[in-house]
């Protein structure tokens, strides 16, 4: 079965996500998740220097043969040689992961491209690609308006951003089409909005009650289509032609089993009213204490 799934690894290095019940995934479970993912022909891993011990855990478990994409942390203050810093960051990621090179490296804070060292940063990214330390370069963003600022600066191979049943900003802004036209891959993350879209009315924290019309529409969709929330979220994002990869973080082998069982579903239609523009819902950084 052809699919777009890539494995996210934030949970392997941190306690991550509003619906996380078990904390950081232990190494033995990571090994089982990766073995099952291979069986399901998942070959892309998404990680980041900022994901705690994620790179180290993946290196210990072994990721030879995987396409590993990592994200650089923000450019530190007072860096004298941006090229040297970036190359060393990539080399250190490779060392932790125990691989020769990375499939991709993304800027976790692309705003650095607009700073005083922006031009050096661009050169440094092109250089690590030319040297064969990485195959692809790109950026991770929170919303399409960021692409308006960065996309003209350099040639990106990958853009990663949130995209889900309720967050269709990348599509509605026209950016998905633009990325496809320029040959740039789009990797969708936050497909379940950190698990919020999978919660029942009873499980959902009361701070999200003000978006009640959204939850009602979601419940109606699930009922009418006779699908689970996992099925609906995956069916929608996977069906979008311009989405190259769908990054999913899992906490257990059982969750990955559930995801693959859910992948056989398709949706006939999705209510337009499910599309939300409110950043206070779409950006977990704005959720405050849960």
Tab-separated table of C-alpha atoms in Angstrom:
chain	number	residue	atom	x	y	z
A	1	UNK	CA	0.000	0.000	0.000
A	2	UNK	CA	1.392	3.361	-1.024
A	3	UNK	CA	1.242	5.864	1.814
A	4	UNK	CA	2.774	9.183	2.862
A	5	UNK	CA	3.501	8.456	6.528
A	6	UNK	CA	6.756	9.642	8.116
A	7	UNK	CA	7.550	8.921	11.752
A	8	UNK	CA	7.890	11.890	14.119
A	9	UNK	CA	10.173	11.405	17.117
A	10	UNK	CA	9.499	14.250	19.578
A	11	UNK	CA	7.968	11.684	21.953
A	12	UNK	CA	11.221	9.677	21.892
A	13	UNK	CA	13.156	12.519	23.518
A	14	UNK	CA	10.560	14.546	25.445
A	15	UNK	CA	7.183	14.319	27.159
A	16	UNK	CA	5.226	15.791	24.265
A	17	UNK	CA	1.609	16.515	23.347
A	18	UNK	CA	-1.558	17.498	25.199
A	19	UNK	CA	-2.873	13.924	25.012
A	20	UNK	CA	0.401	12.253	26.076
A	21	UNK	CA	-0.339	9.777	28.863
A	22	UNK	CA	2.931	7.918	29.218
A	23	UNK	CA	5.642	10.572	29.098
A	24	UNK	CA	8.820	9.986	27.107
A	25	UNK	CA	8.812	6.695	25.184
A	26	UNK	CA	11.428	4.280	26.535
A	27	UNK	CA	14.146	2.884	24.292
A	28	UNK	CA	12.754	-0.646	24.059
A	29	UNK	CA	9.412	0.681	22.833
A	30	UNK	CA	11.193	2.947	20.313
A	31	UNK	CA	12.947	-0.135	18.939
A	32	UNK	CA	9.609	-1.938	18.535
A	33	UNK	CA	7.967	1.111	16.920
A	34	UNK	CA	10.799	1.411	14.374
A	35	UNK	CA	10.691	-2.316	13.575
A	36	UNK	CA	6.936	-2.141	12.954
A	37	UNK	CA	7.305	1.072	10.940
A	38	UNK	CA	9.822	-0.678	8.666
A	39	UNK	CA	7.332	-3.510	8.189
A	40	UNK	CA	4.783	-0.908	7.096
A	41	UNK	CA	7.357	0.529	4.672
A	42	UNK	CA	7.797	3.810	6.513
A	43	UNK	CA	11.297	5.013	5.633
A	44	UNK	CA	11.370	8.651	6.811
A	45	UNK	CA	12.129	9.798	10.350
A	46	UNK	CA	11.607	13.370	11.529
A	47	UNK	CA	13.623	14.591	14.506
A	48	UNK	CA	15.271	17.766	15.846
A	49	UNK	CA	18.133	18.855	18.053
A	50	UNK	CA	15.492	20.514	20.260
A	51	UNK	CA	13.679	17.191	20.880
A	52	UNK	CA	15.605	16.385	24.052
A	53	UNK	CA	17.360	13.026	23.710
A	54	UNK	CA	15.537	12.008	20.522
A	55	UNK	CA	18.613	11.911	18.240
A	56	UNK	CA	20.623	10.017	20.870
A	57	UNK	CA	17.832	7.467	21.429
A	58	UNK	CA	17.425	6.929	17.676
A	59	UNK	CA	21.187	6.473	17.334
A	60	UNK	CA	21.201	3.889	20.128
A	61	UNK	CA	18.326	1.968	18.545
A	62	UNK	CA	19.870	2.231	15.068
A	63	UNK	CA	18.540	4.160	12.067
A	64	UNK	CA	20.826	2.972	9.292
A	65	UNK	CA	18.802	2.810	6.078
A	66	UNK	CA	16.256	5.404	7.208
A	67	UNK	CA	15.819	8.831	5.612
A	68	UNK	CA	16.436	10.999	8.679
A	69	UNK	CA	15.410	14.656	8.681
A	70	UNK	CA	16.570	16.799	11.594
A	71	UNK	CA	16.027	20.418	12.530
A	72	UNK	CA	18.688	22.879	13.629
A	73	UNK	CA	18.181	24.961	16.739
A	74	UNK	CA	18.169	28.762	16.578
A	75	UNK	CA	21.405	30.485	15.640
A	76	UNK	CA	23.104	31.307	18.970
A	77	UNK	CA	24.084	34.874	19.798
A	78	UNK	CA	27.674	35.858	19.128
A	79	UNK	CA	28.474	33.204	16.508
A	80	UNK	CA	31.597	34.284	14.627
A	81	UNK	CA	31.521	31.712	11.845
A	82	UNK	CA	27.975	30.707	10.845
A	83	UNK	CA	29.207	28.179	8.271
A	84	UNK	CA	31.397	26.403	10.795
A	85	UNK	CA	28.611	26.421	13.417
A	86	UNK	CA	26.042	24.942	11.033
A	87	UNK	CA	28.367	22.275	9.677
A	88	UNK	CA	29.318	21.231	13.212
A	89	UNK	CA	25.623	21.069	14.207
A	90	UNK	CA	24.926	18.738	11.282
A	91	UNK	CA	28.008	16.604	12.019
A	92	UNK	CA	27.036	16.334	15.700
A	93	UNK	CA	23.489	15.312	14.738
A	94	UNK	CA	24.963	12.607	12.500
A	95	UNK	CA	27.191	11.431	15.357
A	96	UNK	CA	24.257	11.195	17.792
A	97	UNK	CA	22.190	9.388	15.164
A	98	UNK	CA	25.193	7.231	14.149
A	99	UNK	CA	24.703	7.945	10.454
A	100	UNK	CA	27.062	9.241	7.757
A	101	UNK	CA	24.700	11.944	6.492
A	102	UNK	CA	21.159	13.298	6.871
A	103	UNK	CA	18.358	13.038	4.326
A	104	UNK	CA	17.333	16.568	5.255
A	105	UNK	CA	18.098	19.441	7.564
A	106	UNK	CA	15.543	22.143	8.321
A	107	UNK	CA	15.826	25.456	10.135
A	108	UNK	CA	13.688	25.238	13.261
A	109	UNK	CA	13.758	29.038	13.426
A	110	UNK	CA	13.779	30.311	9.842
A	111	UNK	CA	13.487	33.916	11.081
A	112	UNK	CA	17.290	33.655	11.407
A	113	UNK	CA	17.377	34.004	7.609
A	114	UNK	CA	16.164	37.581	8.058
A	115	UNK	CA	18.743	38.421	10.720
A	116	UNK	CA	22.202	39.938	10.311
A	117	UNK	CA	23.704	36.509	9.505
A	118	UNK	CA	20.957	35.556	7.055
A	119	UNK	CA	23.135	35.484	3.938
A	120	UNK	CA	25.802	33.419	5.728
A	121	UNK	CA	23.133	31.001	6.906
A	122	UNK	CA	21.880	30.525	3.342
A	123	UNK	CA	25.420	29.885	2.116
A	124	UNK	CA	26.031	27.445	4.960
A	125	UNK	CA	22.903	25.439	4.095
A	126	UNK	CA	23.886	25.228	0.431
A	127	UNK	CA	27.405	24.190	1.473
A	128	UNK	CA	26.403	21.246	3.697
A	129	UNK	CA	24.204	20.040	0.850
A	130	UNK	CA	27.036	20.394	-1.672
A	131	UNK	CA	29.397	18.517	0.658
A	132	UNK	CA	26.929	15.629	0.847
A	133	UNK	CA	26.297	15.988	4.582
A	134	UNK	CA	22.589	16.457	3.762
A	135	UNK	CA	20.502	15.640	0.686
A	136	UNK	CA	17.813	18.283	1.212
A	137	UNK	CA	17.495	21.624	2.975
A	138	UNK	CA	14.430	23.484	4.145
A	139	UNK	CA	12.473	25.195	6.878
A	140	UNK	CA	9.905	24.386	9.510
A	141	UNK	CA	7.202	27.053	9.895
A	142	UNK	CA	4.059	27.602	11.981
A	143	UNK	CA	1.950	29.367	9.386
A	144	UNK	CA	1.953	30.314	5.677
A	145	UNK	CA	2.624	34.012	6.326
A	146	UNK	CA	6.184	33.009	7.277
A	147	UNK	CA	6.713	31.644	3.773
A	148	UNK	CA	5.837	35.070	2.376
A	149	UNK	CA	8.941	36.320	4.201
A	150	UNK	CA	11.391	33.506	3.481
A	151	UNK	CA	10.567	31.768	0.250
A	152	UNK	CA	12.156	34.280	-2.113
A	153	UNK	CA	15.463	34.158	-0.222
A	154	UNK	CA	16.681	30.748	-1.351
A	155	UNK	CA	15.688	27.417	-2.911
A	156	UNK	CA	14.102	25.081	-0.390
A	157	UNK	CA	13.662	21.340	-0.934
A	158	UNK	CA	11.324	20.790	2.031
A	159	UNK	CA	8.818	22.933	3.917
A	160	UNK	CA	7.242	21.523	7.069
A	161	UNK	CA	4.144	23.120	8.584
A	162	UNK	CA	0.944	22.286	10.476
A	163	UNK	CA	-1.906	20.969	8.350
A	164	UNK	CA	-5.072	19.212	9.473
A	165	UNK	CA	-8.838	18.921	9.165
A	166	UNK	CA	-9.174	22.186	11.095
A	167	UNK	CA	-5.965	23.897	9.928
A	168	UNK	CA	-6.050	24.336	6.157
A	169	UNK	CA	-4.142	27.620	6.024
A	170	UNK	CA	-1.369	26.187	3.834
A	171	UNK	CA	-3.943	25.166	1.249
A	172	UNK	CA	-6.248	28.185	1.470
A	173	UNK	CA	-3.303	30.604	1.171
A	174	UNK	CA	-2.297	28.984	-2.118
A	175	UNK	CA	1.055	27.900	-0.717
A	176	UNK	CA	0.567	24.165	-1.227
A	177	UNK	CA	0.168	24.718	-4.967
A	178	UNK	CA	3.135	27.096	-5.062
A	179	UNK	CA	5.394	24.639	-3.270
A	180	UNK	CA	4.388	21.847	-5.621
A	181	UNK	CA	5.035	24.052	-8.658
A	182	UNK	CA	8.564	24.865	-7.466
A	183	UNK	CA	9.354	21.192	-6.788
A	184	UNK	CA	9.426	21.710	-3.030
A	185	UNK	CA	8.138	18.893	-0.811
A	186	UNK	CA	5.484	19.697	1.785
A	187	UNK	CA	5.596	17.721	5.030
A	188	UNK	CA	2.434	18.065	7.114
A	189	UNK	CA	2.696	17.977	10.886
A	190	UNK	CA	0.161	18.499	13.725
A	191	UNK	CA	-2.306	16.353	11.796
A	192	UNK	CA	-4.057	15.501	15.088
A	193	UNK	CA	-3.255	18.928	16.630
A	194	UNK	CA	-1.189	17.237	19.371
A	195	UNK	CA	-4.040	14.792	19.965
A	196	UNK	CA	-6.680	17.469	20.566
A	197	UNK	CA	-8.667	16.385	17.494
A	198	UNK	CA	-8.809	12.813	18.804
A	199	UNK	CA	-10.335	13.704	22.165
A	200	UNK	CA	-13.985	13.224	23.041
A	201	UNK	CA	-16.069	16.037	24.533
A	202	UNK	CA	-15.377	14.587	27.999
A	203	UNK	CA	-11.606	14.335	27.482
A	204	UNK	CA	-11.133	17.795	25.985
A	205	UNK	CA	-9.897	20.428	28.475
A	206	UNK	CA	-12.493	23.126	29.214
A	207	UNK	CA	-10.236	25.875	27.810
A	208	UNK	CA	-11.212	24.617	24.340
A	209	UNK	CA	-14.960	24.941	24.940
A	210	UNK	CA	-15.125	28.268	23.128
A	211	UNK	CA	-14.583	26.412	19.839
A	212	UNK	CA	-17.691	24.322	20.458
A	213	UNK	CA	-19.077	24.841	16.903
A	214	UNK	CA	-15.893	23.253	15.526
A	215	UNK	CA	-16.182	20.214	17.817
A	216	UNK	CA	-19.856	19.826	16.904
A	217	UNK	CA	-19.026	19.841	13.188
A	218	UNK	CA	-16.240	17.318	13.782
A	219	UNK	CA	-18.579	15.026	15.730
A	220	UNK	CA	-21.182	15.284	12.948
A	221	UNK	CA	-18.600	14.403	10.310
A	222	UNK	CA	-17.463	11.324	12.258
A	223	UNK	CA	-21.027	10.196	12.795
A	224	UNK	CA	-22.182	10.725	9.213
A	225	UNK	CA	-19.107	9.143	7.630
A	226	UNK	CA	-19.046	6.405	10.291
A	227	UNK	CA	-15.314	6.853	10.927
A	228	UNK	CA	-13.090	7.417	13.950
A	229	UNK	CA	-11.305	10.724	14.539
A	230	UNK	CA	-7.973	9.064	13.640
A	231	UNK	CA	-9.448	7.804	10.360
A	232	UNK	CA	-10.950	11.181	9.457
A	233	UNK	CA	-7.772	13.164	10.235
A	234	UNK	CA	-5.536	10.793	8.255
A	235	UNK	CA	-7.947	10.362	5.337
A	236	UNK	CA	-8.243	14.113	4.855
A	237	UNK	CA	-4.545	15.043	4.990
A	238	UNK	CA	-3.396	11.989	2.995
A	239	UNK	CA	-5.895	12.793	0.240
A	240	UNK	CA	-4.366	16.202	-0.489
A	241	UNK	CA	-2.227	15.752	-3.587
A	242	UNK	CA	0.367	18.388	-2.659
A	243	UNK	CA	1.159	16.773	0.707
A	244	UNK	CA	4.376	14.748	0.273
A	245	UNK	CA	4.717	13.399	3.825
A	246	UNK	CA	2.412	13.184	6.831
A	247	UNK	CA	4.494	13.268	10.014
A	248	UNK	CA	2.985	11.298	12.865
A	249	UNK	CA	4.411	10.901	16.339
A	250	UNK	CA	3.451	7.755	18.214
A	251	UNK	CA	3.944	6.686	21.816
A	252	UNK	CA	3.572	2.958	21.287
A	253	UNK	CA	3.556	0.131	18.797
A	254	UNK	CA	-0.223	-0.171	19.363
A	255	UNK	CA	-0.758	3.445	18.239
A	256	UNK	CA	1.166	2.772	15.033
A	257	UNK	CA	-0.970	-0.335	14.437
A	258	UNK	CA	-4.083	1.808	14.875
A	259	UNK	CA	-2.793	4.404	12.420
A	260	UNK	CA	-2.159	1.804	9.737
A	261	UNK	CA	-5.535	0.200	10.252
A	262	UNK	CA	-7.068	3.685	9.849
A	263	UNK	CA	-5.266	4.413	6.566
A	264	UNK	CA	-7.699	2.407	4.453
A	265	UNK	CA	-10.473	4.982	5.036
A	266	UNK	CA	-11.462	7.731	2.623
A	267	UNK	CA	-13.802	10.689	3.136
A	268	UNK	CA	-16.391	11.784	0.584
A	269	UNK	CA	-16.437	15.397	1.738
A	270	UNK	CA	-15.316	17.622	4.595
A	271	UNK	CA	-17.414	20.527	5.972
A	272	UNK	CA	-15.970	23.937	5.108
A	273	UNK	CA	-16.928	25.119	8.602
A	274	UNK	CA	-14.288	22.838	10.092
A	275	UNK	CA	-11.574	25.106	8.712
A	276	UNK	CA	-10.355	27.498	11.438
A	277	UNK	CA	-8.083	30.527	11.191
A	278	UNK	CA	-7.830	31.249	14.927
A	279	UNK	CA	-4.157	30.953	15.964
A	280	UNK	CA	-5.166	30.545	19.601
A	281	UNK	CA	-6.544	27.141	18.673
A	282	UNK	CA	-4.099	26.219	15.919
A	283	UNK	CA	-0.826	27.074	17.675
A	284	UNK	CA	-0.209	24.910	20.782
A	285	UNK	CA	2.422	27.438	21.936
A	286	UNK	CA	-0.505	29.791	22.659
A	287	UNK	CA	-2.478	27.280	24.698
A	288	UNK	CA	-0.810	28.221	27.977
A	289	UNK	CA	-1.024	25.895	30.964
A	290	UNK	CA	-3.113	22.874	30.279
